[in-house]
Coordinates of C-alpha atoms in Angstrom, one line a residue:
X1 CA 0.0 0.0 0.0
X2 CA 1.6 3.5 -1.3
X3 CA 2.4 5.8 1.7
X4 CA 0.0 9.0 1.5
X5 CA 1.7 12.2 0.1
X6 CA 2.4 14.7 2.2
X7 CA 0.6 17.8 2.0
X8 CA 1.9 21.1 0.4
X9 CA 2.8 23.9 2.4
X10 CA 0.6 26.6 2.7
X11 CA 1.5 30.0 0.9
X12 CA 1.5 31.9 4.6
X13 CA 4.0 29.3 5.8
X14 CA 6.0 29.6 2.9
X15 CA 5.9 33.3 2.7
X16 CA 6.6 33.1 7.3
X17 CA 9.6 30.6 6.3
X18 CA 11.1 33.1 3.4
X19 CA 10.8 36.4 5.6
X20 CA 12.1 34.1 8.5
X21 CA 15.2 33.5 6.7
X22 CA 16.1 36.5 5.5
X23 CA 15.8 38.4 8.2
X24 CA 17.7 35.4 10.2
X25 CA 20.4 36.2 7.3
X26 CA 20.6 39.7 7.7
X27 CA 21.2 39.6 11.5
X28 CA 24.0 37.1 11.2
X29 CA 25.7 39.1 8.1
X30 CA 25.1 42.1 10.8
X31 CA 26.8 40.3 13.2
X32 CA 24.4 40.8 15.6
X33 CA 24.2 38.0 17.8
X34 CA 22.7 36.9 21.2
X35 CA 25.2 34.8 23.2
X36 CA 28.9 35.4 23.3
X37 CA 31.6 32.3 24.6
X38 CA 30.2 29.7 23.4
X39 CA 31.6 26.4 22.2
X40 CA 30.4 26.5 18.7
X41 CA 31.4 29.8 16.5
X42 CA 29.6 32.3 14.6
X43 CA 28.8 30.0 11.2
X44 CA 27.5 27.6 12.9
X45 CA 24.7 29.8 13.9
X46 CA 23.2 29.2 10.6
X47 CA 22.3 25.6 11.1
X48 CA 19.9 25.8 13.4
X49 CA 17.9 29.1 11.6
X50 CA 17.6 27.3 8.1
X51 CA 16.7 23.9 10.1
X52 CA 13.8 26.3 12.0
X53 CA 13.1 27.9 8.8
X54 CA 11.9 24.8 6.8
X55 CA 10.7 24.0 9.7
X56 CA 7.9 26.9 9.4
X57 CA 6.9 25.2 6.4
X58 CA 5.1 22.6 8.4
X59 CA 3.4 24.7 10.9
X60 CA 0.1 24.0 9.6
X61 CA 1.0 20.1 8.0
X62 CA 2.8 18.4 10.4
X63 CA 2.6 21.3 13.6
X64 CA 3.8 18.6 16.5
X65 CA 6.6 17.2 14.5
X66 CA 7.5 20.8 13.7
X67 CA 7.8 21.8 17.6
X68 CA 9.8 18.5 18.2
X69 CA 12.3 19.3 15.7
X70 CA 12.0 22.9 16.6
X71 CA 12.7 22.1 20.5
X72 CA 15.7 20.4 19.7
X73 CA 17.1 23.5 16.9
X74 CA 16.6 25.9 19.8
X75 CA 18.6 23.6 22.0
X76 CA 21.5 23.2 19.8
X77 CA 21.1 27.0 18.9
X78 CA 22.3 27.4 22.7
X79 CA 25.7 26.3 22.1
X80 CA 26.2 28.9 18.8
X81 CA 26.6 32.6 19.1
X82 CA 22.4 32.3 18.9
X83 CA 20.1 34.5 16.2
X84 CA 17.2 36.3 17.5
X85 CA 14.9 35.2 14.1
X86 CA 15.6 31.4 15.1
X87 CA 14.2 31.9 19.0
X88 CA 11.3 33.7 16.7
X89 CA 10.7 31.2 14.8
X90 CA 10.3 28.9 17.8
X91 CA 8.1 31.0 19.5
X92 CA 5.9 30.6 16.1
X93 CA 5.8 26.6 16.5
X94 CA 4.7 26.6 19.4
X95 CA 2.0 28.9 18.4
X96 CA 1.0 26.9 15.6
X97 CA 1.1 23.4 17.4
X98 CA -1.4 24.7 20.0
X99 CA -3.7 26.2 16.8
X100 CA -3.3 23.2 14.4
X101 CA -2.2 20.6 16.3
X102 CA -5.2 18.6 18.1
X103 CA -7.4 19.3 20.8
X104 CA -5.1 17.0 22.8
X105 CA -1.9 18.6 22.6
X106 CA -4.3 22.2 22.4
X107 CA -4.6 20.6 26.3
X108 CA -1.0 19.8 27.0
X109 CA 1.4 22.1 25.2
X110 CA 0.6 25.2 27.6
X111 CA 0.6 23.0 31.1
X112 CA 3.7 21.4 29.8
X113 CA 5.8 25.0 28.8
X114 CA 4.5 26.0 32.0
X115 CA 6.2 23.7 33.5
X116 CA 9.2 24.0 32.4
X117 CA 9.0 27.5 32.9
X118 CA 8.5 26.7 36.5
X119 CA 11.3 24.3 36.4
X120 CA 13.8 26.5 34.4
X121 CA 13.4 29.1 37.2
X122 CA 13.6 27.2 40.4
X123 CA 16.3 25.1 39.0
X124 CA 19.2 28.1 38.3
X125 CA 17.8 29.6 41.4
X126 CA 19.0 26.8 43.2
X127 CA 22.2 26.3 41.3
X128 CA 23.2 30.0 40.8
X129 CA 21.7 31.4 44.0
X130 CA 21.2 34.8 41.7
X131 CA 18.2 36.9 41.0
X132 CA 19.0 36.9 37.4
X133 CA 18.3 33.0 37.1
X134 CA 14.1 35.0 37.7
X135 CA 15.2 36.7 34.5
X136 CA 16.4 33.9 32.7
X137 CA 12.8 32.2 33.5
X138 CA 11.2 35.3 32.1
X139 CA 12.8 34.7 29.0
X140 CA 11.5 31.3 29.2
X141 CA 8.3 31.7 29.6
X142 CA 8.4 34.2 27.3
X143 CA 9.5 31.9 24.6
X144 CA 7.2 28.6 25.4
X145 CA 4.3 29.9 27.8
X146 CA 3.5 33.1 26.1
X147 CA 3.1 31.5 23.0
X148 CA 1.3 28.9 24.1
X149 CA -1.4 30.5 25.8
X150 CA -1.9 33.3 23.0
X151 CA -2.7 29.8 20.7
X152 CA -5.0 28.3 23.3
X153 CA -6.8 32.2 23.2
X154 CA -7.1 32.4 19.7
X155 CA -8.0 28.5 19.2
X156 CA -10.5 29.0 21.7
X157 CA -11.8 32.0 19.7
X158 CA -12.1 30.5 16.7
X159 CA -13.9 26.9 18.0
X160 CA -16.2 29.3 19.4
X161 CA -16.6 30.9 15.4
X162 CA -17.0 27.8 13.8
X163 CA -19.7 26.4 16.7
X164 CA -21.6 29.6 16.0
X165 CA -21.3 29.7 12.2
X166 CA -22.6 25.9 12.1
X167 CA -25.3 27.2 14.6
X168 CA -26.4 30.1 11.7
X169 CA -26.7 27.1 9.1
X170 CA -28.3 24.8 11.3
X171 CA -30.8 28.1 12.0
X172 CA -31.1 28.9 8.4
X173 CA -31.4 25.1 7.3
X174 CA -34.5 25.1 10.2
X175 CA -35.6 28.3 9.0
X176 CA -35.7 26.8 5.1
X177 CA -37.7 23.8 6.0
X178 CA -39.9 25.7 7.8
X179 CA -40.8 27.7 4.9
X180 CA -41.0 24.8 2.8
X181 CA -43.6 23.5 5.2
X182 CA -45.5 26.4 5.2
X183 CA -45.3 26.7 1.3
X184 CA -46.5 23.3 1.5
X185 CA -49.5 23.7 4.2
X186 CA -50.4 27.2 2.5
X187 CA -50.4 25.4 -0.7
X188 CA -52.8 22.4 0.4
X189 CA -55.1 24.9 2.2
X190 CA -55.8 27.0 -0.9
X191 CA -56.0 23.4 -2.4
X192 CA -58.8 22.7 -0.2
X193 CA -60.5 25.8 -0.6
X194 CA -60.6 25.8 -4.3
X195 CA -62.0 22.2 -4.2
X196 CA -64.6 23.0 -1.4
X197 CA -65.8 26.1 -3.5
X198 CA -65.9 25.3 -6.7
X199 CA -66.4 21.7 -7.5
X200 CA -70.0 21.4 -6.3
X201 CA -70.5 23.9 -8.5
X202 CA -68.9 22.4 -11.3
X203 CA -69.7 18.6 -10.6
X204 CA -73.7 20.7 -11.0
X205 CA -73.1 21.5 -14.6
X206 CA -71.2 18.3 -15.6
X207 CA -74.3 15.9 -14.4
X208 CA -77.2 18.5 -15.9
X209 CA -75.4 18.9 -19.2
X210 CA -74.8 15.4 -19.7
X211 CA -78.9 15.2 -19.1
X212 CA -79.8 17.7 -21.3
X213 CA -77.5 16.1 -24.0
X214 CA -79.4 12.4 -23.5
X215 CA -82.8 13.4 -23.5
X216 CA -84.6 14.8 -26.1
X217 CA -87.1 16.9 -23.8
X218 CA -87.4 20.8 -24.3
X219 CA -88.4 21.4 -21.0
X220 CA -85.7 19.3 -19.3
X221 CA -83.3 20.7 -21.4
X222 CA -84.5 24.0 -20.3
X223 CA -84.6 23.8 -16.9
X224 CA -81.1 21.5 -16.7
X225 CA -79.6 24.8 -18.6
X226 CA -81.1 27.1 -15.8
X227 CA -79.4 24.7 -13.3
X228 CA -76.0 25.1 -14.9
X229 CA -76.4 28.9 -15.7
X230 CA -77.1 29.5 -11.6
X231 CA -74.0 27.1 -10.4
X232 CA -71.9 28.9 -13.2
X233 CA -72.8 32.6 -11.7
X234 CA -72.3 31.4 -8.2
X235 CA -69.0 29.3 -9.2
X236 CA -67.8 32.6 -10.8
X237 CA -68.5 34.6 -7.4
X238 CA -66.7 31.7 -5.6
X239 CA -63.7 31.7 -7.8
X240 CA -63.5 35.6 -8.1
X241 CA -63.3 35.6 -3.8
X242 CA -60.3 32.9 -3.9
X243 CA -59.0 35.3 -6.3
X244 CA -58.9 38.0 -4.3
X245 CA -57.6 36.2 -1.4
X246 CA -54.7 35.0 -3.0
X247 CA -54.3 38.6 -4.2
X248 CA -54.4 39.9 -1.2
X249 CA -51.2 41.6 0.2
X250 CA -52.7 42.3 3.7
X251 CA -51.1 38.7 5.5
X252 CA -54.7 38.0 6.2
X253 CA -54.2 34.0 5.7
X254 CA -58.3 33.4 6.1
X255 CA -61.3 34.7 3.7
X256 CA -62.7 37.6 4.7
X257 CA -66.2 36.8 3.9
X258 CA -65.9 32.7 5.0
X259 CA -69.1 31.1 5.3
X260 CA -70.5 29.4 8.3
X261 CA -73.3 27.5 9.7
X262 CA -75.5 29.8 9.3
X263 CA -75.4 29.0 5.6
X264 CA -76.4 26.0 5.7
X265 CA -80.1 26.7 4.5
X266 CA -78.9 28.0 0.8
X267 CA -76.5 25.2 0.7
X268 CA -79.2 22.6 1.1
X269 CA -81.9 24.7 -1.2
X270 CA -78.9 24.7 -3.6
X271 CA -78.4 21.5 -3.3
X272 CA -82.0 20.2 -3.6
X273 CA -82.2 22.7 -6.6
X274 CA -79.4 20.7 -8.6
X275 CA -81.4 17.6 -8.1
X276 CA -81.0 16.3 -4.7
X277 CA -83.5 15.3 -2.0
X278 CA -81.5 16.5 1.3
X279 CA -83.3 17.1 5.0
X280 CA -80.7 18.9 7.5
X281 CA -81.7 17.6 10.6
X282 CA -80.2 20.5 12.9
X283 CA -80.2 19.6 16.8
X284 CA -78.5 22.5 18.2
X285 CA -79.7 24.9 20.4
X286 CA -80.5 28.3 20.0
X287 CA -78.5 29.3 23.4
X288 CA -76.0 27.2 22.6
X289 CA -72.6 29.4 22.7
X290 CA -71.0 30.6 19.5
X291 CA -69.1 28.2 17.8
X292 CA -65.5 29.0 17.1
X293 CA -64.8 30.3 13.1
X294 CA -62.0 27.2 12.5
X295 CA -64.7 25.0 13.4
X296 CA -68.3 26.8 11.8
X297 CA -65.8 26.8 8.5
X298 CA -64.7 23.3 8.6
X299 CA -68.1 22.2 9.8
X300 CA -69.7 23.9 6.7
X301 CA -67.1 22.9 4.4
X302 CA -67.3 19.1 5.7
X303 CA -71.1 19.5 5.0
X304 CA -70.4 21.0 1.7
X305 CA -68.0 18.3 0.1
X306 CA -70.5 15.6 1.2
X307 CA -73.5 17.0 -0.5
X308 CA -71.2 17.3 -3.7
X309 CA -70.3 13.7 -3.5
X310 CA -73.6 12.6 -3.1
X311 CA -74.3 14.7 -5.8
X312 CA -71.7 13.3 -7.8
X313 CA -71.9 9.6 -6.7
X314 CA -75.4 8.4 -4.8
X315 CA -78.2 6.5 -6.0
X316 CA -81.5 8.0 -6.0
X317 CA -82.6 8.4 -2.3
X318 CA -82.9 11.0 0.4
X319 CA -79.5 12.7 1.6
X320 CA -79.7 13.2 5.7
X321 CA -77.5 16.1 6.9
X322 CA -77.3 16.1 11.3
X323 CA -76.1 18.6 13.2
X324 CA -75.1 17.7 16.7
X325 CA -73.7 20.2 19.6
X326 CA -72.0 18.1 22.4
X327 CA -70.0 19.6 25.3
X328 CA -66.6 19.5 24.3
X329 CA -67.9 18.8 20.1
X330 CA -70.0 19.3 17.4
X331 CA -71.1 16.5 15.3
X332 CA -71.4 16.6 11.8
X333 CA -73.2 13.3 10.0
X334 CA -74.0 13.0 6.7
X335 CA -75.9 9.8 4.9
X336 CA -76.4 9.0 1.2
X337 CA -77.8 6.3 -0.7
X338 CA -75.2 4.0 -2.1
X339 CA -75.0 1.5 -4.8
X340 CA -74.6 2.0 -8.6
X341 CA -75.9 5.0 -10.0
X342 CA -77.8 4.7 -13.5
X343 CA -78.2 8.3 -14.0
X344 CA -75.4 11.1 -15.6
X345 CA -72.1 11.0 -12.9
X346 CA -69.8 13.0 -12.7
X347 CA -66.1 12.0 -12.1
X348 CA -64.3 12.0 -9.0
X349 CA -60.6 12.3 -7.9
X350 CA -61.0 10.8 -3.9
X351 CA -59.5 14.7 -3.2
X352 CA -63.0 15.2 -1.1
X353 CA -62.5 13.3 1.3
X354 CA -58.9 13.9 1.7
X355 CA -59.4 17.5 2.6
X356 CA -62.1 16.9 5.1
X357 CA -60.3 14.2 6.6
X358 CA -57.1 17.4 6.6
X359 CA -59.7 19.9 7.9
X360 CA -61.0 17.9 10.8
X361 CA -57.1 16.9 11.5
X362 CA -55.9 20.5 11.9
X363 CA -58.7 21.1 14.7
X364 CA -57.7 18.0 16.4
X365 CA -61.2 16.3 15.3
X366 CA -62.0 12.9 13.6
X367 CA -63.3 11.9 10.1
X368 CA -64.7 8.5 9.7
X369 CA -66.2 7.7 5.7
X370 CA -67.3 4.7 3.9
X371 CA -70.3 2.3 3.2
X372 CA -72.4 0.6 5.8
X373 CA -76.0 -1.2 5.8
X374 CA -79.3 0.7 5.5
X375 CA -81.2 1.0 9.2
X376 CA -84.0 0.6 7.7
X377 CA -84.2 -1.2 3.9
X378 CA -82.5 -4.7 4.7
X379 CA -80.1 -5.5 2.0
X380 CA -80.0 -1.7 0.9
X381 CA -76.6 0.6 2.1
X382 CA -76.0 4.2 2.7
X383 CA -73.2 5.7 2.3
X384 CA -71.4 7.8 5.8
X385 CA -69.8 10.6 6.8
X386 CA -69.1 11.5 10.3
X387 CA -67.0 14.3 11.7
X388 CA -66.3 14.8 15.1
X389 CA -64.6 18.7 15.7
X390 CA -63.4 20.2 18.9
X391 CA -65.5 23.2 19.9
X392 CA -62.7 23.8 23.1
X393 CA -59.8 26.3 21.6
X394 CA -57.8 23.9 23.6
X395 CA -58.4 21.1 22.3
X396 CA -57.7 22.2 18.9
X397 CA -54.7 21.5 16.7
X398 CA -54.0 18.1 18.6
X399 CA -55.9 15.6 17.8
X400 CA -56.8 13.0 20.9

């Protein structure tokens, strides 16, 4: 298995290891040095500054190995005349090892040059007996701790950067799906208003202009194109509002003019005017307390949708519409006669009864649909709607 490459230096490193250099250059050519006796001459001060100077080229790729070699420059630097730009360049490994190294030695590097800080000092006080050995550990810690603890500073600061910029995308990521959901609900509300409004209207004139096209009878035809001319006005009007609601600039997010239960009435002469024979059997009280306007809408909308389907799909028979106010509910019920229709039918899309089933869900009610037997023709079915929706604000928007 080939042995990974090692990565390239970055351009600050290599523009830190070329000013390094020639500054380290221009001091020994100066002949400026730091130490004086020691073993070693004055050219062999240049060993150490080029071996710290490539070292800067790993400050960022390889930062502990850097400070290891780096260590052991500065030591053999010690016994040369000494250059200020190679002590420099030390103090800028150490830096780097505490910023790019890991967390680990992030943890370590400053307890251990504190340390030897510590130890430096104490240990040429003992031996010298001098106050300049507190100097010498100055210099010390001013070589290893210093740098050391500026790194942990600005490490610290920048963890702290990244945490928060990854918090702002996490927020804005949140913030985007959130908007997509409401796009989404928004989109599925209008959805269901535009069904709710318009299709009884239009399911109307599909079924009366399919009869006026089969039979041959001027005074069907006459009154089936009365029929579609009224549900085409009032579709019109319905459409025209949704218009203007989705028009509307105001934030307003509910009709301004949405019907209720008080409705009812011209929704069942409407209904029995396209054809059907409905009786609303309406149980509540006349004391009985407002109803809230989530539910009155739903209820009437709930109401509306299953007098279109019945429209739409029902055998001839009589349509029951009950109205029930319980505590804590009111009760919506709706029966058809079901079985296979001989007349003109109009087609569905099953999007009926998955917006009442949605409407009764966002007030924390229940929807219950399908087929069951006739109470009172054996053999015969009917086809049921019950909805159950929370009158309680409370109770609303979680459904039990």
């Amino acid at each position: 298995m080939p042995l990974p490459l090692p990565r390239r230096p970055d351009v600050v490193d290599v523009r830190i290891c070329v000013a390094s250099l020639l500054s380290g250059l221009a001091l020994w050519a100066l002949g400026l040095h730091m130490q004086q006796d020691r073993p070693l001459g004055h050219g062999w001060a240049l060993l150490p500054l080029f071996v710290m100077a490539g070292l800067e080229l790993t400050r960022r790729t390889a930062p502990r190995f850097a400070l290891v070699a780096g260590t052991f420059a500065l030591i053999a630097d010690q016994f040369t005349t000494g250059n200020l730009a190679t002590v420099v360049m030390f103090t800028d490994l150490v830096y780097a090892a505490v910023v790019y190294g890991t967390p680990a030695a992030a943890r370590r590097i400053p307890v251990t040059t504190g340390l030897i800080t510590v130890a430096v000092t104490v240990g040429l006080l003992a031996w010298f007996r001098e106050p300049e050995a507190i100097l010498v550990g100055a210099v010390t810690a001013l070589v290893s701790l210093t740098p050391a603890t500026t790194g942990v500073l600005v490490r610290n600061h920048r963890d702290a950067a990244d945490t928060a910029r990854l918090r702002a995308e996490q927020t804005a990521l949140l913030a985007e799906v959130d908007r997509a959901q409401a796009v989404t609900a928004e989109r599925a509300r209008m959805a269901r208003e535009l069904h709710d409004m318009v299709a009884n209207h239009l399911s109307a004139i599909a079924i009366h202009s399919t009869a006026a096209l089969s039979l041959d009878d001027p005074g069907t035809t006459r009154q089936a194109l009365t029929v579609i001319r009224e549900n085409s006005v009032e579709g019109l009007a319905e459409m025209r509002r949704l218009i203007g609601i989705l028009r509307d600039s105001s934030g307003d997010l509910e009709p301004a003019a949405a019907p209720t239960l008080d409705g009812l009435g011209s929704l069942v002469e409407n209904a029995r005017t396209n054809g059907l024979d409905v009786r609303l059997d309406d149980t509540r009280a006349a004391d009985d307390d407002p109803l809230p306007a989530p539910v009155g809408l739903a209820a009437y909308r709930i109401v509306q949708e299953s007098l279109t389907n019945a429209l739409k799909h029902a055998t001839p028979g009589r349509v029951t519409v009950t109205l029930t106010r319980r505590p804590t509910a009111l009760c919506i019920g709706v029966t058809s006669p079901y079985g296979d229709s001989r007349g003109p039918r109009a087609p569905g899309s099953g999007a009926g009864l998955v917006g009442m089933e949605e409407r009764a869900a966002l007030l924390g009610g229940t929807f219950e649909s399908g087929p069951e037997p006739h109470p009172a023709l054996p053999g015969a079915k009917v086809w049921r709607v019950e909805a159950r929706l929370p009158v309680d604000p409370k109770d609303q928007g979680a459904p039990e």
